[in-house]
Amino acid sequence: MTDQAQRQESDIPGKPTSASRTTLSHIMTASETNLLGTVHGGVIMKLVDDVAGAVAGRHSGGPAVTASMDEMVFLEPVRVGDLVHVRAQCNWTGRSSMEIGVRVLAERWNESTPPTQVGSAYLVFAAVDADGKPRTVPPVIPETDRDKRRYQEAQIRRTHRLARRRAIKELRERRAAEGYED
């Protein structure tokens, strides 16, 4: 049964992309720098995970946990005094999983110049119940042409994630059958 058919059977109404779209903003301070004097990538990654978690929780209507992070890309360094805006939305949904797309922007806190994109990431979240078991999520309803493109790209990323996992599993099984210990 396809994800779409499973969702239709559950009769959970869909939610538009805009319903859970969220922005988290934070001014970067000296305590968040690395040895190079720029903001540590891990600080940015935490903000990315935080905002993606908020979007996943809003979209699914309850708790959701990070399952994976794909393609965390750092385009420009973030500096002390930058006002960082981390924007996220639900791009795609499966039965219990959601892909959340995140864009990281930075601007000087004391200037009125437009923000610059400094990073992006895609995260997969799984909605869970009180016992930590997967629960069904509402389908996402793309609203704009950009949302529709993001939905289609998310399906491609999902296909690649699943193919990569399958190929690695097959390789490990083949090596084990040949007597290799990993």
CSV table of N, CA and C in Angstrom, one decimal:
chain,number,residue,atom,x,y,z
A,1,MET,N,0.8,-1.2,0.0
A,1,MET,CA,0.0,0.0,0.0
A,1,MET,C,0.9,1.2,0.0
A,2,THR,N,0.6,2.2,-0.8
A,2,THR,CA,1.4,3.4,-0.9
A,2,THR,C,1.1,4.3,0.3
A,3,ASP,N,2.1,5.3,0.6
A,3,ASP,CA,1.9,6.2,1.7
A,3,ASP,C,0.6,7.0,1.5
A,4,GLN,N,0.3,7.4,0.3
A,4,GLN,CA,-0.9,8.2,0.0
A,4,GLN,C,-2.1,7.4,0.3
A,5,ALA,N,-2.2,6.1,0.0
A,5,ALA,CA,-3.3,5.3,0.2
A,5,ALA,C,-3.5,5.1,1.7
A,6,GLN,N,-2.4,4.9,2.5
A,6,GLN,CA,-2.4,4.7,3.9
A,6,GLN,C,-3.0,6.0,4.6
A,7,ARG,N,-2.6,7.1,4.1
A,7,ARG,CA,-3.1,8.4,4.7
A,7,ARG,C,-4.5,8.5,4.4
A,8,GLN,N,-5.0,8.2,3.2
A,8,GLN,CA,-6.4,8.3,2.9
A,8,GLN,C,-7.2,7.4,3.7
A,9,GLU,N,-6.7,6.2,4.0
A,9,GLU,CA,-7.5,5.3,4.9
A,9,GLU,C,-7.7,5.9,6.3
A,10,SER,N,-6.7,6.6,6.8
A,10,SER,CA,-6.7,7.1,8.1
A,10,SER,C,-7.7,8.3,8.3
A,11,ASP,N,-8.1,8.9,7.2
A,11,ASP,CA,-9.0,10.0,7.2
A,11,ASP,C,-8.5,11.2,8.0
A,12,ILE,N,-7.2,11.4,8.1
A,12,ILE,CA,-6.6,12.5,8.8
A,12,ILE,C,-6.6,13.7,7.7
A,13,PRO,N,-7.3,14.8,8.0
A,13,PRO,CA,-7.3,15.9,7.1
A,13,PRO,C,-5.9,16.4,6.9
A,14,GLY,N,-5.6,16.9,5.7
A,14,GLY,CA,-4.3,17.4,5.3
A,14,GLY,C,-4.1,18.8,5.9
A,15,LYS,N,-2.9,19.3,6.0
A,15,LYS,CA,-2.6,20.6,6.5
A,15,LYS,C,-1.8,21.3,5.4
A,16,PRO,N,-2.1,22.6,5.2
A,16,PRO,CA,-1.3,23.3,4.2
A,16,PRO,C,0.1,23.6,4.7
A,17,THR,N,1.0,23.8,3.8
A,17,THR,CA,2.4,24.1,4.2
A,17,THR,C,2.5,25.3,5.1
A,18,SER,N,1.7,26.3,4.9
A,18,SER,CA,1.8,27.5,5.7
A,18,SER,C,1.4,27.3,7.2
A,19,ALA,N,0.7,26.2,7.5
A,19,ALA,CA,0.1,26.0,8.8
A,19,ALA,C,1.2,25.8,9.9
A,20,SER,N,2.4,25.2,9.4
A,20,SER,CA,3.4,24.9,10.4
A,20,SER,C,4.7,25.7,10.1
A,21,ARG,N,4.8,26.5,9.1
A,21,ARG,CA,6.0,27.2,8.7
A,21,ARG,C,6.4,28.1,9.9
A,22,THR,N,7.7,28.0,10.3
A,22,THR,CA,8.2,28.7,11.5
A,22,THR,C,9.5,29.4,11.2
A,23,THR,N,9.8,30.5,11.9
A,23,THR,CA,11.1,31.1,11.9
A,23,THR,C,11.6,31.3,13.3
A,24,LEU,N,12.8,30.9,13.5
A,24,LEU,CA,13.5,31.1,14.8
A,24,LEU,C,14.6,32.1,14.6
A,25,SER,N,14.7,33.2,15.4
A,25,SER,CA,15.7,34.2,15.2
A,25,SER,C,16.6,34.3,16.5
A,26,HIS,N,17.9,34.5,16.3
A,26,HIS,CA,18.8,34.5,17.4
A,26,HIS,C,20.0,35.4,17.1
A,27,ILE,N,20.4,36.2,18.0
A,27,ILE,CA,21.6,37.1,17.8
A,27,ILE,C,22.8,36.2,18.3
A,28,MET,N,23.8,36.1,17.5
A,28,MET,CA,25.0,35.3,17.8
A,28,MET,C,26.0,36.1,18.7
A,29,THR,N,26.5,35.4,19.8
A,29,THR,CA,27.3,36.1,20.7
A,29,THR,C,28.7,35.4,20.7
A,30,ALA,N,29.6,36.0,21.5
A,30,ALA,CA,31.0,35.5,21.5
A,30,ALA,C,31.1,34.1,22.1
A,31,SER,N,30.2,33.7,23.0
A,31,SER,CA,30.2,32.4,23.6
A,31,SER,C,29.9,31.3,22.6
A,32,GLU,N,29.5,31.7,21.4
A,32,GLU,CA,29.1,30.7,20.4
A,32,GLU,C,30.1,30.5,19.2
A,33,THR,N,31.3,31.1,19.5
A,33,THR,CA,32.3,31.0,18.4
A,33,THR,C,33.2,29.8,18.5
A,34,ASN,N,33.8,29.5,17.4
A,34,ASN,CA,34.8,28.4,17.3
A,34,ASN,C,36.2,29.0,17.4
A,35,LEU,N,37.2,28.2,17.1
A,35,LEU,CA,38.6,28.6,17.2
A,35,LEU,C,39.0,29.6,16.1
A,36,LEU,N,38.1,29.7,15.0
A,36,LEU,CA,38.4,30.6,14.0
A,36,LEU,C,37.7,32.0,14.2
A,37,GLY,N,37.0,32.1,15.3
A,37,GLY,CA,36.3,33.3,15.6
A,37,GLY,C,34.9,33.5,14.9
A,38,THR,N,34.5,32.5,14.2
A,38,THR,CA,33.1,32.5,13.7
A,38,THR,C,32.2,31.6,14.5
A,39,VAL,N,30.9,31.7,14.2
A,39,VAL,CA,30.0,30.9,15.0
A,39,VAL,C,30.2,29.4,14.7
A,40,HIS,N,30.2,28.6,15.7
A,40,HIS,CA,30.4,27.2,15.6
A,40,HIS,C,29.3,26.6,14.8
A,41,GLY,N,29.6,25.7,13.8
A,41,GLY,CA,28.6,25.0,13.0
A,41,GLY,C,27.6,24.2,13.8
A,42,GLY,N,28.1,23.7,14.9
A,42,GLY,CA,27.2,23.0,15.8
A,42,GLY,C,26.1,23.8,16.4
A,43,VAL,N,26.4,25.1,16.6
A,43,VAL,CA,25.4,26.1,17.2
A,43,VAL,C,24.3,26.3,16.1
A,44,ILE,N,24.7,26.4,14.8
A,44,ILE,CA,23.8,26.6,13.7
A,44,ILE,C,23.0,25.3,13.6
A,45,MET,N,23.6,24.2,13.7
A,45,MET,CA,22.9,22.9,13.5
A,45,MET,C,21.8,22.7,14.6
A,46,LYS,N,22.1,23.2,15.8
A,46,LYS,CA,21.2,23.1,16.9
A,46,LYS,C,19.9,23.9,16.6
A,47,LEU,N,20.2,25.2,16.1
A,47,LEU,CA,19.1,26.0,15.7
A,47,LEU,C,18.2,25.4,14.6
A,48,VAL,N,18.9,24.8,13.7
A,48,VAL,CA,18.2,24.1,12.6
A,48,VAL,C,17.4,23.0,13.1
A,49,ASP,N,17.9,22.1,14.0
A,49,ASP,CA,17.1,21.0,14.6
A,49,ASP,C,16.0,21.6,15.4
A,50,ASP,N,16.2,22.6,16.2
A,50,ASP,CA,15.2,23.2,17.0
A,50,ASP,C,14.0,23.7,16.2
A,51,VAL,N,14.2,24.5,15.2
A,51,VAL,CA,13.1,25.0,14.4
A,51,VAL,C,12.5,23.9,13.6
A,52,ALA,N,13.2,22.9,13.1
A,52,ALA,CA,12.6,21.8,12.3
A,52,ALA,C,11.7,21.0,13.3
A,53,GLY,N,12.2,20.8,14.5
A,53,GLY,CA,11.4,20.1,15.5
A,53,GLY,C,10.1,20.8,15.8
A,54,ALA,N,10.1,22.1,15.8
A,54,ALA,CA,8.9,22.9,16.1
A,54,ALA,C,7.9,22.7,14.9
A,55,VAL,N,8.5,22.8,13.7
A,55,VAL,CA,7.6,22.6,12.5
A,55,VAL,C,7.0,21.2,12.5
A,56,ALA,N,7.8,20.1,12.8
A,56,ALA,CA,7.3,18.8,12.8
A,56,ALA,C,6.3,18.6,13.8
A,57,GLY,N,6.5,19.1,15.0
A,57,GLY,CA,5.5,19.0,16.1
A,57,GLY,C,4.2,19.7,15.7
A,58,ARG,N,4.3,20.9,15.1
A,58,ARG,CA,3.1,21.7,14.7
A,58,ARG,C,2.4,20.9,13.6
A,59,HIS,N,3.1,20.4,12.6
A,59,HIS,CA,2.4,19.8,11.5
A,59,HIS,C,1.8,18.5,12.0
A,60,SER,N,2.5,17.7,12.8
A,60,SER,CA,1.9,16.4,13.2
A,60,SER,C,1.0,16.5,14.4
A,61,GLY,N,0.9,17.6,15.0
A,61,GLY,CA,0.0,17.8,16.2
A,61,GLY,C,0.5,17.1,17.4
A,62,GLY,N,1.8,16.9,17.6
A,62,GLY,CA,2.3,16.3,18.8
A,62,GLY,C,3.8,16.0,18.7
A,63,PRO,N,4.3,15.2,19.5
A,63,PRO,CA,5.8,15.0,19.6
A,63,PRO,C,6.3,14.4,18.3
A,64,ALA,N,7.5,14.8,17.9
A,64,ALA,CA,8.2,14.2,16.8
A,64,ALA,C,9.7,14.2,17.1
A,65,VAL,N,10.4,13.2,16.6
A,65,VAL,CA,11.8,13.1,16.9
A,65,VAL,C,12.6,13.1,15.6
A,66,THR,N,13.8,13.7,15.7
A,66,THR,CA,14.7,13.7,14.6
A,66,THR,C,15.1,12.3,14.2
A,67,ALA,N,14.9,12.0,12.9
A,67,ALA,CA,15.3,10.6,12.4
A,67,ALA,C,16.6,10.7,11.6
A,68,SER,N,16.8,11.8,10.9
A,68,SER,CA,18.0,12.0,10.1
A,68,SER,C,18.1,13.5,9.7
A,69,MET,N,19.3,13.9,9.3
A,69,MET,CA,19.6,15.2,8.8
A,69,MET,C,20.4,15.0,7.5
A,70,ASP,N,19.8,15.5,6.4
A,70,ASP,CA,20.5,15.4,5.1
A,70,ASP,C,21.0,16.7,4.7
A,71,GLU,N,22.1,16.7,4.0
A,71,GLU,CA,22.6,17.9,3.2
A,71,GLU,C,22.7,19.1,4.0
A,72,MET,N,23.2,19.1,5.2
A,72,MET,CA,23.5,20.3,6.0
A,72,MET,C,24.6,21.1,5.2
A,73,VAL,N,24.3,22.2,4.6
A,73,VAL,CA,25.2,22.9,3.8
A,73,VAL,C,25.5,24.3,4.5
A,74,PHE,N,26.8,24.6,4.7
A,74,PHE,CA,27.2,25.9,5.2
A,74,PHE,C,27.7,26.7,4.0
A,75,LEU,N,27.0,27.8,3.7
A,75,LEU,CA,27.4,28.6,2.5
A,75,LEU,C,28.4,29.8,2.8
A,76,GLU,N,28.1,30.4,4.0
A,76,GLU,CA,28.9,31.5,4.4
A,76,GLU,C,29.1,31.4,5.9
A,77,PRO,N,30.2,31.9,6.5
A,77,PRO,CA,30.4,31.9,7.9
A,77,PRO,C,29.4,32.9,8.6
A,78,VAL,N,29.0,32.6,9.8
A,78,VAL,CA,28.2,33.4,10.6
A,78,VAL,C,29.1,34.1,11.7
A,79,ARG,N,28.9,35.3,11.9
A,79,ARG,CA,29.8,36.1,12.8
A,79,ARG,C,29.1,36.5,14.1
A,80,VAL,N,29.9,36.8,15.1
A,80,VAL,CA,29.4,37.4,16.3
A,80,VAL,C,28.6,38.7,15.9
A,81,GLY,N,27.5,38.9,16.5
A,81,GLY,CA,26.7,40.1,16.1
A,81,GLY,C,25.7,39.9,15.0
A,82,ASP,N,25.8,38.7,14.3
A,82,ASP,CA,24.8,38.5,13.3
A,82,ASP,C,23.5,38.1,13.9
A,83,LEU,N,22.4,38.6,13.3
A,83,LEU,CA,21.1,38.1,13.6
A,83,LEU,C,20.7,37.0,12.7
A,84,VAL,N,20.6,35.8,13.2
A,84,VAL,CA,20.4,34.6,12.4
A,84,VAL,C,18.9,34.3,12.4
A,85,HIS,N,18.3,34.1,11.2
A,85,HIS,CA,16.9,33.7,11.1
A,85,HIS,C,16.9,32.3,10.5
A,86,VAL,N,16.3,31.3,11.2
A,86,VAL,CA,16.3,30.0,10.7
A,86,VAL,C,14.8,29.7,10.4
A,87,ARG,N,14.5,29.5,9.1
A,87,ARG,CA,13.2,29.3,8.6
A,87,ARG,C,13.0,27.9,8.1
A,88,ALA,N,11.8,27.4,8.5
A,88,ALA,CA,11.6,26.0,8.2
A,88,ALA,C,10.1,25.7,7.8
A,89,GLN,N,9.9,24.7,7.0
A,89,GLN,CA,8.6,24.2,6.6
A,89,GLN,C,8.6,22.8,6.4
A,90,CYS,N,7.4,22.2,6.4
A,90,CYS,CA,7.2,20.8,6.1
A,90,CYS,C,7.1,20.6,4.6
A,91,ASN,N,8.0,19.9,4.0
A,91,ASN,CA,8.1,19.8,2.5
A,91,ASN,C,7.3,18.6,2.0
A,92,TRP,N,7.3,17.5,2.9
A,92,TRP,CA,6.7,16.2,2.4
A,92,TRP,C,6.3,15.4,3.6
A,93,THR,N,5.3,14.6,3.5
A,93,THR,CA,5.0,13.6,4.6
A,93,THR,C,4.8,12.2,4.0
A,94,GLY,N,5.1,11.3,4.9
A,94,GLY,CA,4.8,9.9,4.6
A,94,GLY,C,3.7,9.5,5.6
A,95,ARG,N,3.8,8.2,6.0
A,95,ARG,CA,2.8,7.7,7.0
A,95,ARG,C,3.0,8.3,8.4
A,96,SER,N,4.3,8.3,8.8
A,96,SER,CA,4.6,8.8,10.1
A,96,SER,C,5.8,9.7,10.1
A,97,SER,N,6.4,9.9,8.9
A,97,SER,CA,7.6,10.7,8.8
A,97,SER,C,7.3,12.0,8.0
A,98,MET,N,8.2,13.0,8.2
A,98,MET,CA,8.0,14.3,7.6
A,98,MET,C,9.4,14.8,7.2
A,99,GLU,N,9.5,15.3,6.0
A,99,GLU,CA,10.8,16.0,5.7
A,99,GLU,C,10.5,17.5,5.9
A,100,ILE,N,11.5,18.1,6.7
A,100,ILE,CA,11.4,19.5,7.0
A,100,ILE,C,12.6,20.2,6.3
A,101,GLY,N,12.3,21.2,5.5
A,101,GLY,CA,13.3,22.0,4.8
A,101,GLY,C,13.6,23.2,5.7
A,102,VAL,N,14.9,23.5,5.8
A,102,VAL,CA,15.4,24.6,6.6
A,102,VAL,C,16.3,25.5,5.8
A,103,ARG,N,16.1,26.8,5.9
A,103,ARG,CA,17.0,27.8,5.3
A,103,ARG,C,17.5,28.7,6.4
A,104,VAL,N,18.8,28.9,6.4
A,104,VAL,CA,19.5,29.8,7.5
A,104,VAL,C,19.9,31.1,6.8
A,105,LEU,N,19.5,32.2,7.4
A,105,LEU,CA,19.8,33.5,6.9
A,105,LEU,C,20.5,34.3,8.0
A,106,ALA,N,21.4,35.2,7.6
A,106,ALA,CA,22.0,36.1,8.6
A,106,ALA,C,22.1,37.5,8.1
A,107,GLU,N,22.0,38.4,9.1
A,107,GLU,CA,22.2,39.8,8.8
A,107,GLU,C,22.8,40.5,10.0
A,108,ARG,N,23.5,41.6,9.8
A,108,ARG,CA,24.1,42.3,10.9
A,108,ARG,C,23.0,42.9,11.8
A,109,TRP,N,23.1,42.7,13.0
A,109,TRP,CA,22.1,43.1,14.0
A,109,TRP,C,21.8,44.6,13.9
A,110,ASN,N,22.8,45.4,13.5
A,110,ASN,CA,22.7,46.9,13.6
A,110,ASN,C,22.7,47.5,12.2
A,111,GLU,N,22.4,46.7,11.2
A,111,GLU,CA,22.3,47.3,9.8
A,111,GLU,C,21.0,46.9,9.2
A,112,SER,N,20.6,47.7,8.2
A,112,SER,CA,19.3,47.4,7.6
A,112,SER,C,19.5,46.8,6.2
A,113,THR,N,20.5,46.0,6.0
A,113,THR,CA,20.7,45.3,4.7
A,113,THR,C,19.9,44.0,4.7
A,114,PRO,N,19.6,43.5,3.5
A,114,PRO,CA,18.8,42.3,3.5
A,114,PRO,C,19.7,41.1,4.0
A,115,PRO,N,19.0,40.1,4.6
A,115,PRO,CA,19.7,38.9,5.1
A,115,PRO,C,20.3,38.2,3.9
A,116,THR,N,21.4,37.5,4.2
A,116,THR,CA,22.1,36.6,3.3
A,116,THR,C,21.9,35.1,3.7
A,117,GLN,N,21.6,34.3,2.7
A,117,GLN,CA,21.5,32.9,3.0
A,117,GLN,C,22.9,32.3,3.3
A,118,VAL,N,23.0,31.7,4.5
A,118,VAL,CA,24.3,31.2,5.0
A,118,VAL,C,24.3,29.7,5.1
A,119,GLY,N,23.1,29.0,5.0
A,119,GLY,CA,23.1,27.6,5.1
A,119,GLY,C,21.7,27.0,4.8
A,120,SER,N,21.6,25.7,4.7
A,120,SER,CA,20.4,25.0,4.5
A,120,SER,C,20.5,23.6,4.9
A,121,ALA,N,19.4,22.9,5.1
A,121,ALA,CA,19.4,21.5,5.5
A,121,ALA,C,18.0,20.9,5.3
A,122,TYR,N,18.0,19.6,5.2
A,122,TYR,CA,16.8,18.8,5.2
A,122,TYR,C,16.8,17.8,6.3
A,123,LEU,N,15.8,17.8,7.1
A,123,LEU,CA,15.7,16.8,8.2
A,123,LEU,C,14.5,16.0,8.0
A,124,VAL,N,14.6,14.7,8.5
A,124,VAL,CA,13.4,13.8,8.5
A,124,VAL,C,13.1,13.6,10.0
A,125,PHE,N,11.8,13.9,10.3
A,125,PHE,CA,11.3,13.6,11.7
A,125,PHE,C,10.3,12.5,11.6
A,126,ALA,N,10.2,11.8,12.7
A,126,ALA,CA,9.2,10.8,12.9
A,126,ALA,C,8.2,11.2,14.0
A,127,ALA,N,6.9,11.2,13.7
A,127,ALA,CA,5.9,11.5,14.7
A,127,ALA,C,5.8,10.3,15.6
A,128,VAL,N,5.8,10.6,17.0
A,128,VAL,CA,5.7,9.5,17.9
A,128,VAL,C,4.6,9.7,18.9
A,129,ASP,N,4.1,8.6,19.5
A,129,ASP,CA,3.0,8.7,20.5
A,129,ASP,C,3.7,8.8,21.9
A,130,ALA,N,3.0,8.7,23.0
A,130,ALA,CA,3.5,8.8,24.3
A,130,ALA,C,4.4,7.6,24.7
A,131,ASP,N,4.3,6.5,23.9
A,131,ASP,CA,5.2,5.4,24.2
A,131,ASP,C,6.4,5.4,23.2
A,132,GLY,N,6.5,6.4,22.4
A,132,GLY,CA,7.6,6.5,21.5
A,132,GLY,C,7.4,5.7,20.2
A,133,LYS,N,6.2,5.2,20.0
A,133,LYS,CA,5.9,4.4,18.8
A,133,LYS,C,5.4,5.4,17.7
A,134,PRO,N,5.7,5.0,16.4
A,134,PRO,CA,5.3,5.9,15.3
A,134,PRO,C,3.8,6.1,15.3
A,135,ARG,N,3.4,7.3,14.9
A,135,ARG,CA,2.0,7.7,14.8
A,135,ARG,C,1.8,8.3,13.4
A,136,THR,N,0.6,8.2,12.9
A,136,THR,CA,0.3,8.8,11.6
A,136,THR,C,0.2,10.3,11.6
A,137,VAL,N,0.7,10.9,10.5
A,137,VAL,CA,0.7,12.3,10.4
A,137,VAL,C,-0.2,12.8,9.3
A,138,PRO,N,-0.7,14.0,9.4
A,138,PRO,CA,-1.6,14.5,8.3
A,138,PRO,C,-0.7,14.7,7.0
A,139,PRO,N,-1.3,14.5,5.9
A,139,PRO,CA,-0.5,14.8,4.7
A,139,PRO,C,-0.3,16.3,4.6
A,140,VAL,N,0.8,16.7,4.0
A,140,VAL,CA,1.1,18.1,3.8
A,140,VAL,C,0.4,18.5,2.4
A,141,ILE,N,-0.1,19.7,2.4
A,141,ILE,CA,-0.8,20.2,1.2
A,141,ILE,C,0.0,21.4,0.6
A,142,PRO,N,0.9,21.1,-0.4
A,142,PRO,CA,1.6,22.3,-1.0
A,142,PRO,C,0.7,23.3,-1.5
A,143,GLU,N,1.0,24.6,-1.2
A,143,GLU,CA,0.1,25.7,-1.6
A,143,GLU,C,0.6,26.5,-2.8
A,144,THR,N,1.9,26.6,-2.9
A,144,THR,CA,2.5,27.5,-4.0
A,144,THR,C,3.2,26.6,-5.0
A,145,ASP,N,3.6,27.2,-6.1
A,145,ASP,CA,4.5,26.4,-7.0
A,145,ASP,C,5.8,26.0,-6.4
A,146,ARG,N,6.3,26.9,-5.5
A,146,ARG,CA,7.6,26.6,-4.8
A,146,ARG,C,7.4,25.5,-3.9
A,147,ASP,N,6.2,25.5,-3.1
A,147,ASP,CA,5.9,24.3,-2.3
A,147,ASP,C,5.8,23.0,-3.0
A,148,LYS,N,5.2,23.1,-4.2
A,148,LYS,CA,5.0,21.9,-5.0
A,148,LYS,C,6.4,21.4,-5.5
A,149,ARG,N,7.3,22.3,-5.9
A,149,ARG,CA,8.6,21.9,-6.3
A,149,ARG,C,9.4,21.2,-5.1
A,150,ARG,N,9.3,21.8,-3.9
A,150,ARG,CA,9.9,21.3,-2.7
A,150,ARG,C,9.4,19.9,-2.4
A,151,TYR,N,8.1,19.7,-2.6
A,151,TYR,CA,7.4,18.4,-2.3
A,151,TYR,C,8.1,17.4,-3.3
A,152,GLN,N,8.2,17.7,-4.5
A,152,GLN,CA,8.7,16.8,-5.5
A,152,GLN,C,10.2,16.5,-5.3
A,153,GLU,N,10.9,17.5,-4.9
A,153,GLU,CA,12.4,17.3,-4.6
A,153,GLU,C,12.5,16.4,-3.3
A,154,ALA,N,11.6,16.6,-2.4
A,154,ALA,CA,11.7,15.8,-1.1
A,154,ALA,C,11.4,14.3,-1.5
A,155,GLN,N,10.5,14.0,-2.4
A,155,GLN,CA,10.3,12.6,-2.9
A,155,GLN,C,11.5,12.1,-3.5
A,156,ILE,N,12.3,12.8,-4.2
A,156,ILE,CA,13.5,12.4,-4.8
A,156,ILE,C,14.6,12.1,-3.7
A,157,ARG,N,14.7,13.0,-2.7
A,157,ARG,CA,15.6,12.7,-1.6
A,157,ARG,C,15.2,11.4,-0.9
A,158,ARG,N,13.9,11.2,-0.7
A,158,ARG,CA,13.5,10.0,0.0
A,158,ARG,C,13.9,8.8,-0.7
A,159,THR,N,13.6,8.8,-2.0
A,159,THR,CA,14.0,7.6,-2.9
A,159,THR,C,15.5,7.4,-2.8
A,160,HIS,N,16.3,8.4,-2.8
A,160,HIS,CA,17.8,8.2,-2.7
A,160,HIS,C,18.2,7.7,-1.3
A,161,ARG,N,17.5,8.2,-0.2
A,161,ARG,CA,17.8,7.7,1.1
A,161,ARG,C,17.5,6.2,1.2
A,162,LEU,N,16.4,5.8,0.7
A,162,LEU,CA,16.0,4.4,0.8
A,162,LEU,C,16.9,3.6,0.0
A,163,ALA,N,17.3,4.0,-1.2
A,163,ALA,CA,18.2,3.2,-2.1
A,163,ALA,C,19.5,3.1,-1.4
A,164,ARG,N,20.0,4.2,-0.8
A,164,ARG,CA,21.3,4.1,-0.2
A,164,ARG,C,21.3,3.1,1.0
A,165,ARG,N,20.3,3.2,1.8
A,165,ARG,CA,20.2,2.2,2.9
A,165,ARG,C,20.1,0.8,2.5
A,166,ARG,N,19.4,0.6,1.4
A,166,ARG,CA,19.2,-0.8,0.8
A,166,ARG,C,20.6,-1.3,0.3
A,167,ALA,N,21.3,-0.4,-0.4
A,167,ALA,CA,22.6,-0.8,-1.0
A,167,ALA,C,23.6,-1.1,0.1
A,168,ILE,N,23.6,-0.3,1.2
A,168,ILE,CA,24.6,-0.6,2.3
A,168,ILE,C,24.2,-1.9,3.0
A,169,LYS,N,22.9,-2.1,3.2
A,169,LYS,CA,22.5,-3.4,3.8
A,169,LYS,C,22.9,-4.6,3.0
A,170,GLU,N,22.7,-4.5,1.7
A,170,GLU,CA,23.1,-5.6,0.8
A,170,GLU,C,24.6,-5.8,0.8
A,171,LEU,N,25.4,-4.7,0.8
A,171,LEU,CA,26.8,-4.9,0.8
A,171,LEU,C,27.3,-5.6,2.1
A,172,ARG,N,26.7,-5.1,3.2
A,172,ARG,CA,27.1,-5.8,4.5
A,172,ARG,C,26.7,-7.2,4.6
A,173,GLU,N,25.5,-7.6,4.0
A,173,GLU,CA,25.1,-9.0,4.0
A,173,GLU,C,26.0,-9.8,3.1
A,174,ARG,N,26.4,-9.2,2.0
A,174,ARG,CA,27.3,-9.9,1.0
A,174,ARG,C,28.7,-10.2,1.7
A,175,ARG,N,29.2,-9.1,2.4
A,175,ARG,CA,30.5,-9.2,3.0
A,175,ARG,C,30.4,-10.3,4.2
A,176,ALA,N,29.3,-10.3,4.9
A,176,ALA,CA,29.2,-11.2,6.0
A,176,ALA,C,29.1,-12.7,5.4
A,177,ALA,N,28.4,-12.9,4.3
A,177,ALA,CA,28.3,-14.2,3.7
A,177,ALA,C,29.7,-14.6,3.2
A,178,GLU,N,30.6,-13.7,2.8
A,178,GLU,CA,31.9,-14.0,2.3
A,178,GLU,C,32.9,-14.2,3.5
A,179,GLY,N,32.4,-14.0,4.7
A,179,GLY,CA,33.3,-14.3,5.9
A,179,GLY,C,34.0,-13.1,6.4
A,180,TYR,N,33.7,-11.9,5.9
A,180,TYR,CA,34.3,-10.7,6.5
A,180,TYR,C,33.6,-10.3,7.7
A,181,GLU,N,34.5,-9.9,8.7
A,181,GLU,CA,33.9,-9.3,10.0
A,181,GLU,C,34.1,-7.8,10.0
A,182,ASP,N,33.1,-7.1,10.2
A,182,ASP,CA,33.2,-5.6,10.2
A,182,ASP,C,33.2,-5.1,11.6
